[in-house]
Amino acid sequence: YRKGLASRLEVDYQIGNEVNAHISAQVLSQSDYRAVRRNAFFLDEVIVESEETLLVNPVVTQKSAEAILGVNEADPFFFDHPVDHLPGMLLFHSAVALHERATGSRAASVDIAFPRFAELRTPTRLQAAIDGGTSRTTITQEQHTVAEVMVQSAADRLAVSSHA
């Protein structure tokens, strides 16, 4: 807490023996958020983007994968309220989908960082480096990194933890 208001959120949780997560988030005051997002475009009632495919034009090789993010503003899961940026869960989901397409295996561990807000209605590119069952994806808009994601499949996650 800072000046009686939440300034940082740290959450650890576990679901069964398969899912462990840690979330660390900075909390902005309303005035700070308005200052940071003062030039942002706000989603209104007019649906501009309605791509039905999450990964547009994916290209997968043994060592890399890339795609353009397909955004469907009418999707009630990701766009359940008016927003001024692409939802983090949409970026999270797209990186996991790219990982699963490139590796052919389900994600068991995901680590994601958002160094910058991802803007609405701005072309968004995913580029992943693949090493076995691990993908490291950079999500960019106009040459700016908006998310960095490391995804590991179960076999790679077990191999890493057994060496620790």
GROMACS .gro file of N, CA and C in nm:
model
  492
    1TYR      N    1   0.084  -0.118   0.000
    1TYR     CA    2   0.000   0.000   0.000
    1TYR      C    3   0.088   0.124   0.000
    2ARG      N    4   0.042   0.226  -0.068
    2ARG     CA    5   0.111   0.354  -0.070
    2ARG      C    6   0.004   0.460  -0.046
    3LYS      N    7   0.023   0.539   0.058
    3LYS     CA    8  -0.074   0.642   0.096
    3LYS      C    9  -0.214   0.583   0.114
    4GLY      N   10  -0.220   0.463   0.171
    4GLY     CA   11  -0.347   0.398   0.199
    4GLY      C   12  -0.412   0.329   0.081
    5LEU      N   13  -0.349   0.336  -0.036
    5LEU     CA   14  -0.407   0.273  -0.156
    5LEU      C   15  -0.316   0.161  -0.204
    6ALA      N   16  -0.376   0.059  -0.260
    6ALA     CA   17  -0.297  -0.052  -0.315
    6ALA      C   18  -0.208   0.000  -0.427
    7SER      N   19  -0.080  -0.037  -0.423
    7SER     CA   20   0.012   0.005  -0.529
    7SER      C   21   0.075  -0.115  -0.599
    8ARG      N   22   0.069  -0.231  -0.538
    8ARG     CA   23   0.126  -0.351  -0.597
    8ARG      C   24   0.044  -0.472  -0.552
    9LEU      N   25   0.028  -0.566  -0.643
    9LEU     CA   26  -0.047  -0.686  -0.614
    9LEU      C   27   0.043  -0.806  -0.639
   10GLU      N   28   0.054  -0.894  -0.542
   10GLU     CA   29   0.130  -1.018  -0.555
   10GLU      C   30   0.036  -1.133  -0.517
   11VAL      N   31   0.021  -1.229  -0.608
   11VAL     CA   32  -0.069  -1.341  -0.584
   11VAL      C   33   0.001  -1.471  -0.624
   12ASP      N   34  -0.004  -1.571  -0.537
   12ASP     CA   35   0.042  -1.705  -0.568
   12ASP      C   36  -0.077  -1.800  -0.556
   13TYR      N   37  -0.092  -1.889  -0.653
   13TYR     CA   38  -0.198  -1.989  -0.638
   13TYR      C   39  -0.158  -2.119  -0.705
   14GLN      N   40  -0.229  -2.224  -0.666
   14GLN     CA   41  -0.204  -2.358  -0.720
   14GLN      C   42  -0.338  -2.425  -0.743
   15ILE      N   43  -0.348  -2.494  -0.856
   15ILE     CA   44  -0.467  -2.572  -0.887
   15ILE      C   45  -0.420  -2.716  -0.904
   16GLY      N   46  -0.454  -2.800  -0.809
   16GLY     CA   47  -0.411  -2.940  -0.813
   16GLY      C   48  -0.259  -2.949  -0.814
   17ASN      N   49  -0.207  -3.049  -0.885
   17ASN     CA   50  -0.063  -3.065  -0.897
   17ASN      C   51  -0.010  -3.013  -1.030
   18GLU      N   52  -0.098  -2.957  -1.114
   18GLU     CA   53  -0.056  -2.921  -1.248
   18GLU      C   54  -0.038  -2.772  -1.271
   19VAL      N   55  -0.105  -2.689  -1.198
   19VAL     CA   56  -0.099  -2.545  -1.226
   19VAL      C   57  -0.048  -2.471  -1.104
   20ASN      N   58   0.061  -2.399  -1.123
   20ASN     CA   59   0.113  -2.307  -1.022
   20ASN      C   60   0.126  -2.172  -1.090
   21ALA      N   61   0.092  -2.067  -1.021
   21ALA     CA   62   0.103  -1.935  -1.082
   21ALA      C   63   0.146  -1.832  -0.980
   22HIS      N   64   0.215  -1.734  -1.030
   22HIS     CA   65   0.252  -1.617  -0.951
   22HIS      C   66   0.219  -1.495  -1.037
   23ILE      N   67   0.148  -1.402  -0.980
   23ILE     CA   68   0.113  -1.279  -1.051
   23ILE      C   69   0.170  -1.163  -0.972
   24SER      N   70   0.237  -1.075  -1.044
   24SER     CA   71   0.290  -0.954  -0.984
   24SER      C   72   0.244  -0.837  -1.070
   25ALA      N   73   0.171  -0.745  -1.011
   25ALA     CA   74   0.116  -0.635  -1.089
   25ALA      C   75   0.130  -0.503  -1.014
   26GLN      N   76   0.160  -0.400  -1.089
   26GLN     CA   77   0.162  -0.265  -1.034
   26GLN      C   78   0.022  -0.208  -1.050
   27VAL      N   79  -0.027  -0.142  -0.949
   27VAL     CA   80  -0.161  -0.083  -0.952
   27VAL      C   81  -0.147   0.067  -0.966
   28LEU      N   82  -0.210   0.123  -1.069
   28LEU     CA   83  -0.205   0.268  -1.091
   28LEU      C   84  -0.329   0.333  -1.033
   29SER      N   85  -0.312   0.451  -0.979
   29SER     CA   86  -0.428   0.529  -0.936
   29SER      C   87  -0.505   0.572  -1.060
   30GLN      N   88  -0.629   0.613  -1.044
   30GLN     CA   89  -0.709   0.657  -1.159
   30GLN      C   90  -0.643   0.775  -1.229
   31SER      N   91  -0.588   0.869  -1.154
   31SER     CA   92  -0.525   0.986  -1.216
   31SER      C   93  -0.398   0.946  -1.291
   32ASP      N   94  -0.319   0.854  -1.233
   32ASP     CA   95  -0.198   0.807  -1.302
   32ASP      C   96  -0.235   0.730  -1.428
   33TYR      N   97  -0.340   0.646  -1.419
   33TYR     CA   98  -0.383   0.570  -1.535
   33TYR      C   99  -0.428   0.665  -1.646
   34ARG      N  100  -0.508   0.766  -1.612
   34ARG     CA  101  -0.555   0.862  -1.711
   34ARG      C  102  -0.437   0.935  -1.776
   35ALA      N  103  -0.335   0.967  -1.697
   35ALA     CA  104  -0.217   1.035  -1.752
   35ALA      C  105  -0.141   0.943  -1.847
   36VAL      N  106  -0.122   0.818  -1.808
   36VAL     CA  107  -0.049   0.723  -1.892
   36VAL      C  108  -0.126   0.694  -2.020
   37ARG      N  109  -0.257   0.686  -2.013
   37ARG     CA  110  -0.340   0.646  -2.127
   37ARG      C  111  -0.409   0.764  -2.195
   38ARG      N  112  -0.361   0.886  -2.173
   38ARG     CA  113  -0.429   1.006  -2.223
   38ARG      C  114  -0.451   1.008  -2.375
   39ASN      N  115  -0.366   0.942  -2.452
   39ASN     CA  116  -0.380   0.941  -2.598
   39ASN      C  117  -0.440   0.811  -2.651
   40ALA      N  118  -0.489   0.727  -2.563
   40ALA     CA  119  -0.539   0.596  -2.604
   40ALA      C  120  -0.672   0.607  -2.679
   41PHE      N  121  -0.692   0.512  -2.769
   41PHE     CA  122  -0.818   0.498  -2.839
   41PHE      C  123  -0.910   0.413  -2.752
   42PHE      N  124  -1.035   0.451  -2.737
   42PHE     CA  125  -1.129   0.375  -2.655
   42PHE      C  126  -1.223   0.293  -2.743
   43LEU      N  127  -1.243   0.168  -2.704
   43LEU     CA  128  -1.336   0.081  -2.773
   43LEU      C  129  -1.477   0.135  -2.753
   44ASP      N  130  -1.547   0.152  -2.861
   44ASP     CA  131  -1.685   0.202  -2.850
   44ASP      C  132  -1.781   0.094  -2.895
   45GLU      N  133  -1.901   0.131  -2.927
   45GLU     CA  134  -2.002   0.032  -2.966
   45GLU      C  135  -1.985  -0.016  -3.110
   46VAL      N  136  -1.902   0.050  -3.188
   46VAL     CA  137  -1.879   0.010  -3.326
   46VAL      C  138  -1.767  -0.094  -3.328
   47ILE      N  139  -1.799  -0.213  -3.376
   47ILE     CA  140  -1.701  -0.320  -3.386
   47ILE      C  141  -1.625  -0.302  -3.517
   48VAL      N  142  -1.498  -0.272  -3.504
   48VAL     CA  143  -1.416  -0.250  -3.623
   48VAL      C  144  -1.342  -0.377  -3.662
   49GLU      N  145  -1.283  -0.443  -3.566
   49GLU     CA  146  -1.208  -0.565  -3.595
   49GLU      C  147  -1.293  -0.685  -3.556
   50SER      N  148  -1.308  -0.776  -3.651
   50SER     CA  149  -1.389  -0.895  -3.622
   50SER      C  150  -1.325  -1.020  -3.682
   51GLU      N  151  -1.193  -1.028  -3.674
   51GLU     CA  152  -1.121  -1.145  -3.723
   51GLU      C  153  -1.163  -1.267  -3.643
   52GLU      N  154  -1.197  -1.373  -3.712
   52GLU     CA  155  -1.239  -1.495  -3.644
   52GLU      C  156  -1.122  -1.586  -3.611
   53THR      N  157  -1.006  -1.561  -3.670
   53THR     CA  158  -0.889  -1.644  -3.648
   53THR      C  159  -0.794  -1.573  -3.553
   54LEU      N  160  -0.756  -1.638  -3.444
   54LEU     CA  161  -0.666  -1.578  -3.346
   54LEU      C  162  -0.527  -1.555  -3.403
   55LEU      N  163  -0.474  -1.653  -3.475
   55LEU     CA  164  -0.341  -1.644  -3.535
   55LEU      C  165  -0.358  -1.635  -3.687
   56VAL      N  166  -0.335  -1.517  -3.741
   56VAL     CA  167  -0.352  -1.494  -3.883
   56VAL      C  168  -0.219  -1.519  -3.954
   57ASN      N  169  -0.224  -1.593  -4.063
   57ASN     CA  170  -0.107  -1.625  -4.145
   57ASN      C  171   0.010  -1.680  -4.064
   58PRO      N  172  -0.013  -1.782  -3.982
   58PRO     CA  173   0.098  -1.836  -3.904
   58PRO      C  174   0.202  -1.905  -3.994
   59VAL      N  175   0.328  -1.887  -3.957
   59VAL     CA  176   0.439  -1.953  -4.025
   59VAL      C  177   0.519  -2.022  -3.917
   60VAL      N  178   0.532  -2.155  -3.929
   60VAL     CA  179   0.600  -2.234  -3.825
   60VAL      C  180   0.714  -2.312  -3.889
   61THR      N  181   0.832  -2.302  -3.827
   61THR     CA  182   0.945  -2.386  -3.864
   61THR      C  183   0.988  -2.461  -3.739
   62GLN      N  184   1.093  -2.540  -3.750
   62GLN     CA  185   1.139  -2.616  -3.634
   62GLN      C  186   1.191  -2.524  -3.523
   63LYS      N  187   1.244  -2.409  -3.558
   63LYS     CA  188   1.307  -2.320  -3.459
   63LYS      C  189   1.231  -2.189  -3.435
   64SER      N  190   1.125  -2.164  -3.511
   64SER     CA  191   1.054  -2.037  -3.494
   64SER      C  192   0.908  -2.048  -3.535
   65ALA      N  193   0.833  -1.950  -3.492
   65ALA     CA  194   0.692  -1.939  -3.532
   65ALA      C  195   0.656  -1.792  -3.528
   66GLU      N  196   0.570  -1.752  -3.619
   66GLU     CA  197   0.523  -1.613  -3.617
   66GLU      C  198   0.382  -1.607  -3.673
   67ALA      N  199   0.312  -1.501  -3.636
   67ALA     CA  200   0.175  -1.480  -3.682
   67ALA      C  201   0.135  -1.336  -3.653
   68ILE      N  202   0.028  -1.295  -3.716
   68ILE     CA  203  -0.035  -1.167  -3.686
   68ILE      C  204  -0.151  -1.199  -3.591
   69LEU      N  205  -0.170  -1.117  -3.489
   69LEU     CA  206  -0.281  -1.138  -3.395
   69LEU      C  207  -0.413  -1.102  -3.462
   70GLY      N  208  -0.506  -1.197  -3.460
   70GLY     CA  209  -0.640  -1.171  -3.508
   70GLY      C  210  -0.726  -1.127  -3.391
   71VAL      N  211  -0.788  -1.013  -3.402
   71VAL     CA  212  -0.867  -0.956  -3.293
   71VAL      C  213  -1.015  -0.956  -3.331
   72ASN      N  214  -1.098  -1.007  -3.241
   72ASN     CA  215  -1.242  -1.005  -3.259
   72ASN      C  216  -1.301  -0.924  -3.144
   73GLU      N  217  -1.328  -0.798  -3.169
   73GLU     CA  218  -1.381  -0.708  -3.065
   73GLU      C  219  -1.519  -0.750  -3.016
   74ALA      N  220  -1.585  -0.839  -3.088
   74ALA     CA  221  -1.717  -0.886  -3.046
   74ALA      C  222  -1.708  -1.007  -2.953
   75ASP      N  223  -1.587  -1.057  -2.930
   75ASP     CA  224  -1.570  -1.174  -2.843
   75ASP      C  225  -1.597  -1.134  -2.698
   76PRO      N  226  -1.704  -1.186  -2.638
   76PRO     CA  227  -1.740  -1.144  -2.502
   76PRO      C  228  -1.643  -1.193  -2.395
   77PHE      N  229  -1.560  -1.293  -2.426
   77PHE     CA  230  -1.463  -1.338  -2.327
   77PHE      C  231  -1.354  -1.233  -2.308
   78PHE      N  232  -1.295  -1.185  -2.417
   78PHE     CA  233  -1.186  -1.089  -2.407
   78PHE      C  234  -1.235  -0.944  -2.396
   79PHE      N  235  -1.350  -0.916  -2.456
   79PHE     CA  236  -1.402  -0.779  -2.457
   79PHE      C  237  -1.537  -0.775  -2.386
   80ASP      N  238  -1.533  -0.800  -2.256
   80ASP     CA  239  -1.657  -0.804  -2.177
   80ASP      C  240  -1.696  -0.667  -2.122
   81HIS      N  241  -1.613  -0.566  -2.146
   81HIS     CA  242  -1.642  -0.428  -2.105
   81HIS      C  243  -1.558  -0.335  -2.193
   82PRO      N  244  -1.595  -0.206  -2.201
   82PRO     CA  245  -1.517  -0.113  -2.283
   82PRO      C  246  -1.374  -0.103  -2.230
   83VAL      N  247  -1.277  -0.106  -2.321
   83VAL     CA  248  -1.136  -0.099  -2.283
   83VAL      C  249  -1.064   0.003  -2.371
   84ASP      N  250  -0.945   0.041  -2.329
   84ASP     CA  251  -0.864   0.133  -2.409
   84ASP      C  252  -0.733   0.068  -2.453
   85HIS      N  253  -0.725  -0.065  -2.446
   85HIS     CA  254  -0.606  -0.139  -2.488
   85HIS      C  255  -0.646  -0.284  -2.515
   86LEU      N  256  -0.559  -0.358  -2.582
   86LEU     CA  257  -0.587  -0.501  -2.600
   86LEU      C  258  -0.577  -0.569  -2.465
   87PRO      N  259  -0.669  -0.655  -2.432
   87PRO     CA  260  -0.664  -0.726  -2.304
   87PRO      C  261  -0.541  -0.816  -2.293
   88GLY      N  262  -0.480  -0.816  -2.176
   88GLY     CA  263  -0.364  -0.901  -2.151
   88GLY      C  264  -0.396  -1.048  -2.172
   89MET      N  265  -0.517  -1.090  -2.137
   89MET     CA  266  -0.555  -1.231  -2.156
   89MET      C  267  -0.558  -1.268  -2.304
   90LEU      N  268  -0.588  -1.174  -2.391
   90LEU     CA  269  -0.586  -1.201  -2.535
   90LEU      C  270  -0.442  -1.226  -2.581
   91LEU      N  271  -0.349  -1.147  -2.532
   91LEU     CA  272  -0.208  -1.166  -2.566
   91LEU      C  273  -0.156  -1.297  -2.507
   92PHE      N  274  -0.192  -1.326  -2.383
   92PHE     CA  275  -0.156  -1.450  -2.316
   92PHE      C  276  -0.205  -1.570  -2.398
   93HIS      N  277  -0.332  -1.568  -2.432
   93HIS     CA  278  -0.394  -1.679  -2.505
   93HIS      C  279  -0.330  -1.697  -2.643
   94SER      N  280  -0.299  -1.587  -2.711
   94SER     CA  281  -0.240  -1.598  -2.844
   94SER      C  282  -0.099  -1.658  -2.838
   95ALA      N  283  -0.021  -1.622  -2.737
   95ALA     CA  284   0.115  -1.678  -2.723
   95ALA      C  285   0.108  -1.827  -2.692
   96VAL      N  286   0.015  -1.868  -2.609
   96VAL     CA  287  -0.002  -2.011  -2.579
   96VAL      C  288  -0.048  -2.085  -2.704
   97ALA      N  289  -0.140  -2.028  -2.779
   97ALA     CA  290  -0.187  -2.093  -2.903
   97ALA      C  291  -0.073  -2.108  -3.003
   98LEU      N  292   0.013  -2.007  -3.016
   98LEU     CA  293   0.127  -2.015  -3.107
   98LEU      C  294   0.225  -2.123  -3.059
   99HIS      N  295   0.249  -2.129  -2.929
   99HIS     CA  296   0.335  -2.232  -2.871
   99HIS      C  297   0.281  -2.371  -2.905
  100GLU      N  298   0.153  -2.393  -2.880
  100GLU     CA  299   0.095  -2.525  -2.902
  100GLU      C  300   0.097  -2.564  -3.049
  101ARG      N  301   0.076  -2.466  -3.136
  101ARG     CA  302   0.082  -2.495  -3.280
  101ARG      C  303   0.226  -2.529  -3.321
  102ALA      N  304   0.324  -2.457  -3.267
  102ALA     CA  305   0.463  -2.477  -3.307
  102ALA      C  306   0.525  -2.603  -3.248
  103THR      N  307   0.489  -2.635  -3.124
  103THR     CA  308   0.552  -2.750  -3.057
  103THR      C  309   0.469  -2.877  -3.065
  104GLY      N  310   0.340  -2.862  -3.092
  104GLY     CA  311   0.252  -2.979  -3.095
  104GLY      C  312   0.221  -3.033  -2.957
  105SER      N  313   0.250  -2.954  -2.853
  105SER     CA  314   0.225  -2.999  -2.716
  105SER      C  315   0.156  -2.889  -2.636
  106ARG      N  316   0.086  -2.931  -2.532
  106ARG     CA  317   0.013  -2.836  -2.446
  106ARG      C  318   0.107  -2.760  -2.357
  107ALA      N  319   0.069  -2.640  -2.326
  107ALA     CA  320   0.146  -2.556  -2.235
  107ALA      C  321   0.128  -2.604  -2.092
  108ALA      N  322   0.237  -2.606  -2.016
  108ALA     CA  323   0.231  -2.644  -1.875
  108ALA      C  324   0.273  -2.528  -1.786
  109SER      N  325   0.345  -2.433  -1.843
  109SER     CA  326   0.396  -2.320  -1.766
  109SER      C  327   0.402  -2.198  -1.857
  110VAL      N  328   0.356  -2.085  -1.806
  110VAL     CA  329   0.359  -1.961  -1.884
  110VAL      C  330   0.411  -1.849  -1.795
  111ASP      N  331   0.505  -1.773  -1.848
  111ASP     CA  332   0.559  -1.655  -1.779
  111ASP      C  333   0.543  -1.540  -1.876
  112ILE      N  334   0.471  -1.436  -1.835
  112ILE     CA  335   0.443  -1.325  -1.927
  112ILE      C  336   0.470  -1.192  -1.858
  113ALA      N  337   0.525  -1.100  -1.934
  113ALA     CA  338   0.550  -0.964  -1.886
  113ALA      C  339   0.494  -0.867  -1.988
  114PHE      N  340   0.438  -0.758  -1.940
  114PHE     CA  341   0.379  -0.655  -2.025
  114PHE      C  342   0.455  -0.524  -2.004
  115PRO      N  343   0.561  -0.498  -2.078
  115PRO     CA  344   0.636  -0.374  -2.058
  115PRO      C  345   0.563  -0.250  -2.108
  116ARG      N  346   0.456  -0.268  -2.183
  116ARG     CA  347   0.386  -0.154  -2.243
  116ARG      C  348   0.242  -0.198  -2.274
  117PHE      N  349   0.149  -0.104  -2.273
  117PHE     CA  350   0.012  -0.135  -2.312
  117PHE      C  351   0.008  -0.170  -2.461
  118ALA      N  352  -0.073  -0.269  -2.496
  118ALA     CA  353  -0.098  -0.304  -2.636
  118ALA      C  354  -0.220  -0.226  -2.682
  119GLU      N  355  -0.202  -0.147  -2.785
  119GLU     CA  356  -0.309  -0.057  -2.830
  119GLU      C  357  -0.413  -0.130  -2.913
  120LEU      N  358  -0.536  -0.084  -2.904
  120LEU     CA  359  -0.645  -0.133  -2.987
  120LEU      C  360  -0.621  -0.094  -3.131
  121ARG      N  361  -0.669  -0.178  -3.220
  121ARG     CA  362  -0.674  -0.147  -3.363
  121ARG      C  363  -0.538  -0.107  -3.419
  122THR      N  364  -0.435  -0.173  -3.368
  122THR     CA  365  -0.297  -0.153  -3.416
  122THR      C  366  -0.244  -0.290  -3.452
  123PRO      N  367  -0.185  -0.306  -3.571
  123PRO     CA  368  -0.132  -0.437  -3.608
  123PRO      C  369  -0.038  -0.492  -3.500
  124THR      N  370  -0.060  -0.619  -3.466
  124THR     CA  371   0.013  -0.683  -3.357
  124THR      C  372   0.075  -0.812  -3.409
  125ARG      N  373   0.207  -0.826  -3.391
  125ARG     CA  374   0.283  -0.941  -3.443
  125ARG      C  375   0.338  -1.025  -3.330
  126LEU      N  376   0.327  -1.156  -3.345
  126LEU     CA  377   0.387  -1.252  -3.252
  126LEU      C  378   0.504  -1.319  -3.322
  127GLN      N  379   0.620  -1.322  -3.257
  127GLN     CA  380   0.738  -1.390  -3.310
  127GLN      C  381   0.795  -1.475  -3.198
  128ALA      N  382   0.807  -1.605  -3.224
  128ALA     CA  383   0.853  -1.698  -3.122
  128ALA      C  384   0.979  -1.771  -3.166
  129ALA      N  385   1.071  -1.787  -3.071
  129ALA     CA  386   1.187  -1.874  -3.089
  129ALA      C  387   1.151  -2.006  -3.019
  130ILE      N  388   1.170  -2.117  -3.089
  130ILE     CA  389   1.131  -2.248  -3.037
  130ILE      C  390   1.257  -2.328  -3.005
  131ASP      N  391   1.261  -2.384  -2.885
  131ASP     CA  392   1.371  -2.471  -2.845
  131ASP      C  393   1.309  -2.593  -2.776
  132GLY      N  394   1.288  -2.700  -2.853
  132GLY     CA  395   1.221  -2.818  -2.799
  132GLY      C  396   1.079  -2.783  -2.760
  133GLY      N  397   1.044  -2.803  -2.633
  133GLY     CA  398   0.910  -2.773  -2.583
  133GLY      C  399   0.899  -2.637  -2.517
  134THR      N  400   0.993  -2.548  -2.546
  134THR     CA  401   0.990  -2.413  -2.489
  134THR      C  402   0.982  -2.311  -2.601
  135SER      N  403   0.893  -2.214  -2.586
  135SER     CA  404   0.885  -2.103  -2.682
  135SER      C  405   0.904  -1.972  -2.606
  136ARG      N  406   0.975  -1.882  -2.670
  136ARG     CA  407   0.993  -1.746  -2.617
  136ARG      C  408   0.935  -1.652  -2.723
  137THR      N  409   0.821  -1.594  -2.689
  137THR     CA  410   0.748  -1.513  -2.785
  137THR      C  411   0.757  -1.365  -2.749
  138THR      N  412   0.785  -1.285  -2.851
  138THR     CA  413   0.782  -1.139  -2.837
  138THR      C  414   0.661  -1.090  -2.916
  139ILE      N  415   0.578  -1.011  -2.851
  139ILE     CA  416   0.460  -0.954  -2.917
  139ILE      C  417   0.486  -0.805  -2.934
  140THR      N  418   0.478  -0.759  -3.060
  140THR     CA  419   0.513  -0.621  -3.090
  140THR      C  420   0.402  -0.547  -3.163
  141GLN      N  421   0.404  -0.416  -3.146
  141GLN     CA  422   0.320  -0.325  -3.222
  141GLN      C  423   0.410  -0.209  -3.264
  142GLU      N  424   0.415  -0.183  -3.393
  142GLU     CA  425   0.496  -0.071  -3.445
  142GLU      C  426   0.636  -0.069  -3.386
  143GLN      N  427   0.704  -0.183  -3.389
  143GLN     CA  428   0.842  -0.199  -3.341
  143GLN      C  429   0.858  -0.188  -3.189
  144HIS      N  430   0.749  -0.177  -3.114
  144HIS     CA  431   0.755  -0.170  -2.968
  144HIS      C  432   0.710  -0.303  -2.908
  145THR      N  433   0.785  -0.355  -2.813
  145THR     CA  434   0.747  -0.478  -2.745
  145THR      C  435   0.635  -0.448  -2.647
  146VAL      N  436   0.523  -0.519  -2.661
  146VAL     CA  437   0.410  -0.501  -2.569
  146VAL      C  438   0.395  -0.619  -2.474
  147ALA      N  439   0.457  -0.734  -2.509
  147ALA     CA  440   0.454  -0.850  -2.420
  147ALA      C  441   0.569  -0.943  -2.456
  148GLU      N  442   0.621  -1.008  -2.352
  148GLU     CA  443   0.723  -1.110  -2.368
  148GLU      C  444   0.672  -1.233  -2.293
  149VAL      N  445   0.671  -1.348  -2.362
  149VAL     CA  446   0.607  -1.466  -2.307
  149VAL      C  447   0.698  -1.588  -2.323
  150MET      N  448   0.720  -1.659  -2.213
  150MET     CA  449   0.788  -1.787  -2.220
  150MET      C  450   0.687  -1.895  -2.184
  151VAL      N  451   0.673  -1.993  -2.273
  151VAL     CA  452   0.580  -2.103  -2.252
  151VAL      C  453   0.662  -2.232  -2.256
  152GLN      N  454   0.634  -2.320  -2.159
  152GLN     CA  455   0.700  -2.450  -2.156
  152GLN      C  456   0.595  -2.560  -2.159
  153SER      N  457   0.626  -2.665  -2.235
  153SER     CA  458   0.543  -2.784  -2.236
  153SER      C  459   0.578  -2.867  -2.113
  154ALA      N  460   0.493  -2.962  -2.079
  154ALA     CA  461   0.511  -3.042  -1.958
  154ALA      C  462   0.647  -3.111  -1.954
  155ALA      N  463   0.689  -3.174  -2.064
  155ALA     CA  464   0.816  -3.248  -2.065
  155ALA      C  465   0.934  -3.155  -2.039
  156ASP      N  466   0.935  -3.036  -2.100
  156ASP     CA  467   1.044  -2.941  -2.079
  156ASP      C  468   1.041  -2.886  -1.937
  157ARG      N  469   0.923  -2.862  -1.885
  157ARG     CA  470   0.911  -2.809  -1.749
  157ARG      C  471   0.965  -2.910  -1.648
  158LEU      N  472   0.933  -3.037  -1.667
  158LEU     CA  473   0.983  -3.142  -1.577
  158LEU      C  474   1.135  -3.156  -1.589
  159ALA      N  475   1.189  -3.147  -1.710
  159ALA     CA  476   1.333  -3.159  -1.730
  159ALA      C  477   1.408  -3.046  -1.660
  160VAL      N  478   1.355  -2.924  -1.670
  160VAL     CA  479   1.418  -2.808  -1.606
  160VAL      C  480   1.412  -2.821  -1.454
  161SER      N  481   1.295  -2.861  -1.400
  161SER     CA  482   1.282  -2.870  -1.253
  161SER      C  483   1.363  -2.984  -1.196
  162SER      N  484   1.387  -3.092  -1.272
  162SER     CA  485   1.465  -3.203  -1.219
  162SER      C  486   1.615  -3.170  -1.215
  163HIS      N  487   1.657  -3.070  -1.293
  163HIS     CA  488   1.797  -3.027  -1.293
  163HIS      C  489   1.825  -2.921  -1.188
  164ALA      N  490   1.720  -2.865  -1.130
  164ALA     CA  491   1.737  -2.755  -1.036
  164ALA      C  492   1.786  -2.803  -0.900
   0.00000   0.00000   0.00000
